[in-house]
Amino acid sequence: MNRYLVMVMRLPQFDTDQIGPHREFLDGLRAQSRLELAGGFADKSGGAYVLRAADLEEARVLAFGDPLHLTGSSRVDVYEWKAA
């Protein structure tokens, strides 16, 4: 499995009601051993998490299931990450 960095940046229409569902989503990924690391940025502009997936397409499918993406609260971008 490869690593993918998911950047989740708040949009002007950010809905704080989606924070709980987002955390539950991350807990689900963690239970599947798909999530390595996750956290918010100190300036509250968004956050990032590291996924494990077979390929970029699978990582995008997983990340785009995030409630923050589905509700249009945040912009979600996925990058293959070649961490050392």
Short mmCIF file of N, CA and C in Angstrom, two decimals:
data_model
loop_
_atom_site.label_atom_id
_atom_site.label_comp_id
_atom_site.label_asym_id
_atom_site.label_seq_id
_atom_site.Cartn_x
_atom_site.Cartn_y
_atom_site.Cartn_z
N MET A 1 0.84 -1.18 0.00
CA MET A 1 0.00 0.00 0.00
C MET A 1 0.89 1.24 0.00
N ASN A 2 0.43 2.24 -0.70
CA ASN A 2 1.14 3.51 -0.79
C ASN A 2 0.53 4.52 0.18
N ARG A 3 1.27 5.60 0.40
CA ARG A 3 0.78 6.68 1.27
C ARG A 3 0.29 7.84 0.41
N TYR A 4 -0.78 8.47 0.89
CA TYR A 4 -1.37 9.63 0.21
C TYR A 4 -1.66 10.71 1.24
N LEU A 5 -1.23 11.91 0.92
CA LEU A 5 -1.49 13.07 1.78
C LEU A 5 -2.78 13.72 1.32
N VAL A 6 -3.71 13.85 2.24
CA VAL A 6 -5.00 14.48 1.96
C VAL A 6 -5.03 15.83 2.65
N MET A 7 -5.13 16.88 1.85
CA MET A 7 -5.24 18.24 2.38
C MET A 7 -6.71 18.64 2.38
N VAL A 8 -7.21 19.09 3.51
CA VAL A 8 -8.61 19.46 3.67
C VAL A 8 -8.65 20.92 4.11
N MET A 9 -9.00 21.80 3.19
CA MET A 9 -8.97 23.24 3.47
C MET A 9 -10.39 23.81 3.54
N ARG A 10 -10.66 24.51 4.61
CA ARG A 10 -12.00 25.08 4.81
C ARG A 10 -12.33 26.09 3.71
N LEU A 11 -13.59 26.04 3.29
CA LEU A 11 -14.12 27.00 2.32
C LEU A 11 -14.96 28.05 3.08
N PRO A 12 -15.28 29.18 2.45
CA PRO A 12 -16.07 30.20 3.15
C PRO A 12 -17.39 29.66 3.72
N GLN A 13 -17.96 28.65 3.08
CA GLN A 13 -19.23 28.09 3.54
C GLN A 13 -19.03 26.92 4.52
N PHE A 14 -17.87 26.85 5.18
CA PHE A 14 -17.57 25.77 6.11
C PHE A 14 -18.69 25.62 7.14
N ASP A 15 -19.13 24.37 7.33
CA ASP A 15 -20.22 24.05 8.25
C ASP A 15 -19.64 23.34 9.47
N THR A 16 -19.64 24.01 10.62
CA THR A 16 -19.07 23.42 11.84
C THR A 16 -19.82 22.15 12.27
N ASP A 17 -21.05 21.98 11.82
CA ASP A 17 -21.81 20.77 12.15
C ASP A 17 -21.20 19.52 11.52
N GLN A 18 -20.29 19.69 10.58
CA GLN A 18 -19.66 18.56 9.90
C GLN A 18 -18.38 18.07 10.59
N ILE A 19 -17.97 18.76 11.65
CA ILE A 19 -16.75 18.34 12.35
C ILE A 19 -16.92 16.96 12.98
N GLY A 20 -18.05 16.73 13.64
CA GLY A 20 -18.31 15.42 14.25
C GLY A 20 -18.33 14.30 13.22
N PRO A 21 -19.12 14.44 12.14
CA PRO A 21 -19.12 13.40 11.11
C PRO A 21 -17.73 13.20 10.47
N HIS A 22 -16.97 14.26 10.33
CA HIS A 22 -15.61 14.15 9.79
C HIS A 22 -14.75 13.30 10.72
N ARG A 23 -14.83 13.55 12.02
CA ARG A 23 -14.04 12.77 12.98
C ARG A 23 -14.47 11.30 12.97
N GLU A 24 -15.77 11.05 12.84
CA GLU A 24 -16.26 9.67 12.75
C GLU A 24 -15.74 9.00 11.48
N PHE A 25 -15.70 9.75 10.40
CA PHE A 25 -15.15 9.25 9.14
C PHE A 25 -13.69 8.84 9.33
N LEU A 26 -12.91 9.70 9.98
CA LEU A 26 -11.50 9.37 10.23
C LEU A 26 -11.37 8.16 11.14
N ASP A 27 -12.24 8.05 12.16
CA ASP A 27 -12.21 6.88 13.04
C ASP A 27 -12.46 5.60 12.24
N GLY A 28 -13.37 5.67 11.26
CA GLY A 28 -13.64 4.51 10.40
C GLY A 28 -12.43 4.12 9.58
N LEU A 29 -11.74 5.13 9.04
CA LEU A 29 -10.51 4.84 8.28
C LEU A 29 -9.45 4.23 9.19
N ARG A 30 -9.36 4.75 10.41
CA ARG A 30 -8.38 4.23 11.37
C ARG A 30 -8.70 2.76 11.70
N ALA A 31 -9.98 2.44 11.88
CA ALA A 31 -10.39 1.07 12.20
C ALA A 31 -10.06 0.11 11.05
N GLN A 32 -10.01 0.62 9.83
CA GLN A 32 -9.66 -0.18 8.66
C GLN A 32 -8.15 -0.22 8.40
N SER A 33 -7.38 0.39 9.29
CA SER A 33 -5.92 0.52 9.13
C SER A 33 -5.56 1.29 7.87
N ARG A 34 -6.40 2.25 7.48
CA ARG A 34 -6.16 3.09 6.31
C ARG A 34 -5.57 4.44 6.69
N LEU A 35 -5.75 4.86 7.94
CA LEU A 35 -5.32 6.19 8.38
C LEU A 35 -4.07 6.07 9.22
N GLU A 36 -3.02 6.79 8.82
CA GLU A 36 -1.77 6.76 9.58
C GLU A 36 -1.66 7.93 10.56
N LEU A 37 -2.11 9.08 10.11
CA LEU A 37 -1.90 10.30 10.89
C LEU A 37 -2.93 11.32 10.45
N ALA A 38 -3.42 12.13 11.39
CA ALA A 38 -4.40 13.16 11.04
C ALA A 38 -4.30 14.29 12.04
N GLY A 39 -4.60 15.50 11.58
CA GLY A 39 -4.62 16.64 12.50
C GLY A 39 -5.00 17.92 11.80
N GLY A 40 -5.48 18.86 12.61
CA GLY A 40 -5.85 20.17 12.10
C GLY A 40 -4.70 21.15 12.18
N PHE A 41 -4.79 22.19 11.40
CA PHE A 41 -3.79 23.25 11.41
C PHE A 41 -4.09 24.23 12.54
N ALA A 42 -3.06 24.75 13.16
CA ALA A 42 -3.22 25.66 14.30
C ALA A 42 -4.02 26.91 13.95
N ASP A 43 -3.95 27.34 12.69
CA ASP A 43 -4.67 28.56 12.30
C ASP A 43 -6.13 28.30 11.93
N LYS A 44 -6.59 27.05 12.09
CA LYS A 44 -7.99 26.66 11.83
C LYS A 44 -8.39 26.78 10.35
N SER A 45 -7.42 26.80 9.45
CA SER A 45 -7.72 26.89 8.02
C SER A 45 -8.07 25.54 7.40
N GLY A 46 -7.81 24.48 8.13
CA GLY A 46 -8.07 23.14 7.63
C GLY A 46 -7.21 22.14 8.35
N GLY A 47 -6.87 21.06 7.65
CA GLY A 47 -6.06 20.02 8.24
C GLY A 47 -5.56 19.07 7.16
N ALA A 48 -4.96 17.99 7.62
CA ALA A 48 -4.41 17.00 6.69
C ALA A 48 -4.45 15.64 7.33
N TYR A 49 -4.46 14.62 6.48
CA TYR A 49 -4.31 13.26 6.99
C TYR A 49 -3.58 12.42 5.96
N VAL A 50 -2.99 11.33 6.45
CA VAL A 50 -2.23 10.43 5.60
C VAL A 50 -3.00 9.11 5.50
N LEU A 51 -3.33 8.75 4.26
CA LEU A 51 -4.06 7.52 3.96
C LEU A 51 -3.13 6.47 3.42
N ARG A 52 -3.50 5.22 3.62
CA ARG A 52 -2.85 4.09 2.96
C ARG A 52 -3.85 3.56 1.94
N ALA A 53 -3.43 3.43 0.69
CA ALA A 53 -4.30 2.94 -0.38
C ALA A 53 -3.44 2.28 -1.45
N ALA A 54 -4.08 1.46 -2.27
CA ALA A 54 -3.37 0.74 -3.33
C ALA A 54 -2.86 1.68 -4.42
N ASP A 55 -3.68 2.72 -4.73
CA ASP A 55 -3.29 3.65 -5.79
C ASP A 55 -4.01 4.99 -5.58
N LEU A 56 -3.67 5.95 -6.43
CA LEU A 56 -4.23 7.29 -6.29
C LEU A 56 -5.75 7.29 -6.43
N GLU A 57 -6.27 6.50 -7.34
CA GLU A 57 -7.72 6.46 -7.53
C GLU A 57 -8.43 5.96 -6.27
N GLU A 58 -7.90 4.92 -5.66
CA GLU A 58 -8.50 4.42 -4.42
C GLU A 58 -8.41 5.47 -3.32
N ALA A 59 -7.27 6.14 -3.22
CA ALA A 59 -7.12 7.19 -2.21
C ALA A 59 -8.13 8.31 -2.43
N ARG A 60 -8.35 8.70 -3.68
CA ARG A 60 -9.33 9.74 -3.97
C ARG A 60 -10.75 9.29 -3.60
N VAL A 61 -11.09 8.06 -3.92
CA VAL A 61 -12.41 7.54 -3.56
C VAL A 61 -12.60 7.61 -2.05
N LEU A 62 -11.59 7.18 -1.30
CA LEU A 62 -11.68 7.23 0.16
C LEU A 62 -11.82 8.67 0.65
N ALA A 63 -10.93 9.55 0.21
CA ALA A 63 -10.92 10.93 0.69
C ALA A 63 -12.17 11.69 0.30
N PHE A 64 -12.69 11.43 -0.89
CA PHE A 64 -13.87 12.15 -1.35
C PHE A 64 -15.15 11.66 -0.66
N GLY A 65 -15.03 10.62 0.16
CA GLY A 65 -16.13 10.19 1.01
C GLY A 65 -16.19 10.94 2.33
N ASP A 66 -15.23 11.82 2.57
CA ASP A 66 -15.19 12.64 3.78
C ASP A 66 -16.40 13.57 3.80
N PRO A 67 -17.15 13.60 4.89
CA PRO A 67 -18.30 14.51 4.97
C PRO A 67 -17.95 15.97 4.69
N LEU A 68 -16.74 16.40 5.00
CA LEU A 68 -16.35 17.78 4.70
C LEU A 68 -16.34 18.03 3.20
N HIS A 69 -16.00 17.01 2.43
CA HIS A 69 -16.04 17.12 0.97
C HIS A 69 -17.47 16.99 0.46
N LEU A 70 -18.17 15.98 0.95
CA LEU A 70 -19.53 15.70 0.46
C LEU A 70 -20.49 16.87 0.68
N THR A 71 -20.29 17.63 1.75
CA THR A 71 -21.18 18.76 2.05
C THR A 71 -20.68 20.08 1.45
N GLY A 72 -19.51 20.07 0.81
CA GLY A 72 -18.96 21.29 0.24
C GLY A 72 -18.39 22.23 1.28
N SER A 73 -18.11 21.72 2.48
CA SER A 73 -17.55 22.55 3.54
C SER A 73 -16.07 22.83 3.35
N SER A 74 -15.38 21.89 2.71
CA SER A 74 -13.93 22.00 2.55
C SER A 74 -13.51 21.48 1.18
N ARG A 75 -12.39 22.01 0.73
CA ARG A 75 -11.77 21.52 -0.49
C ARG A 75 -10.84 20.37 -0.10
N VAL A 76 -10.94 19.26 -0.80
CA VAL A 76 -10.13 18.08 -0.50
C VAL A 76 -9.23 17.79 -1.70
N ASP A 77 -7.93 17.75 -1.46
CA ASP A 77 -6.96 17.41 -2.49
C ASP A 77 -6.13 16.23 -2.01
N VAL A 78 -5.83 15.32 -2.92
CA VAL A 78 -5.10 14.10 -2.59
C VAL A 78 -3.81 14.05 -3.40
N TYR A 79 -2.71 13.77 -2.71
CA TYR A 79 -1.39 13.72 -3.35
C TYR A 79 -0.70 12.42 -2.97
N GLU A 80 -0.08 11.75 -3.97
CA GLU A 80 0.75 10.61 -3.62
C GLU A 80 1.96 11.15 -2.87
N TRP A 81 2.28 10.52 -1.76
CA TRP A 81 3.31 11.05 -0.88
C TRP A 81 4.45 10.05 -0.78
N LYS A 82 5.61 10.48 -1.22
CA LYS A 82 6.82 9.67 -1.17
C LYS A 82 7.62 10.03 0.07
N ALA A 83 7.07 9.69 1.24
CA ALA A 83 7.72 10.03 2.49
C ALA A 83 8.97 9.18 2.68
N ALA A 84 9.96 9.76 3.29
CA ALA A 84 11.22 9.04 3.54
C ALA A 84 11.18 8.38 4.90
#
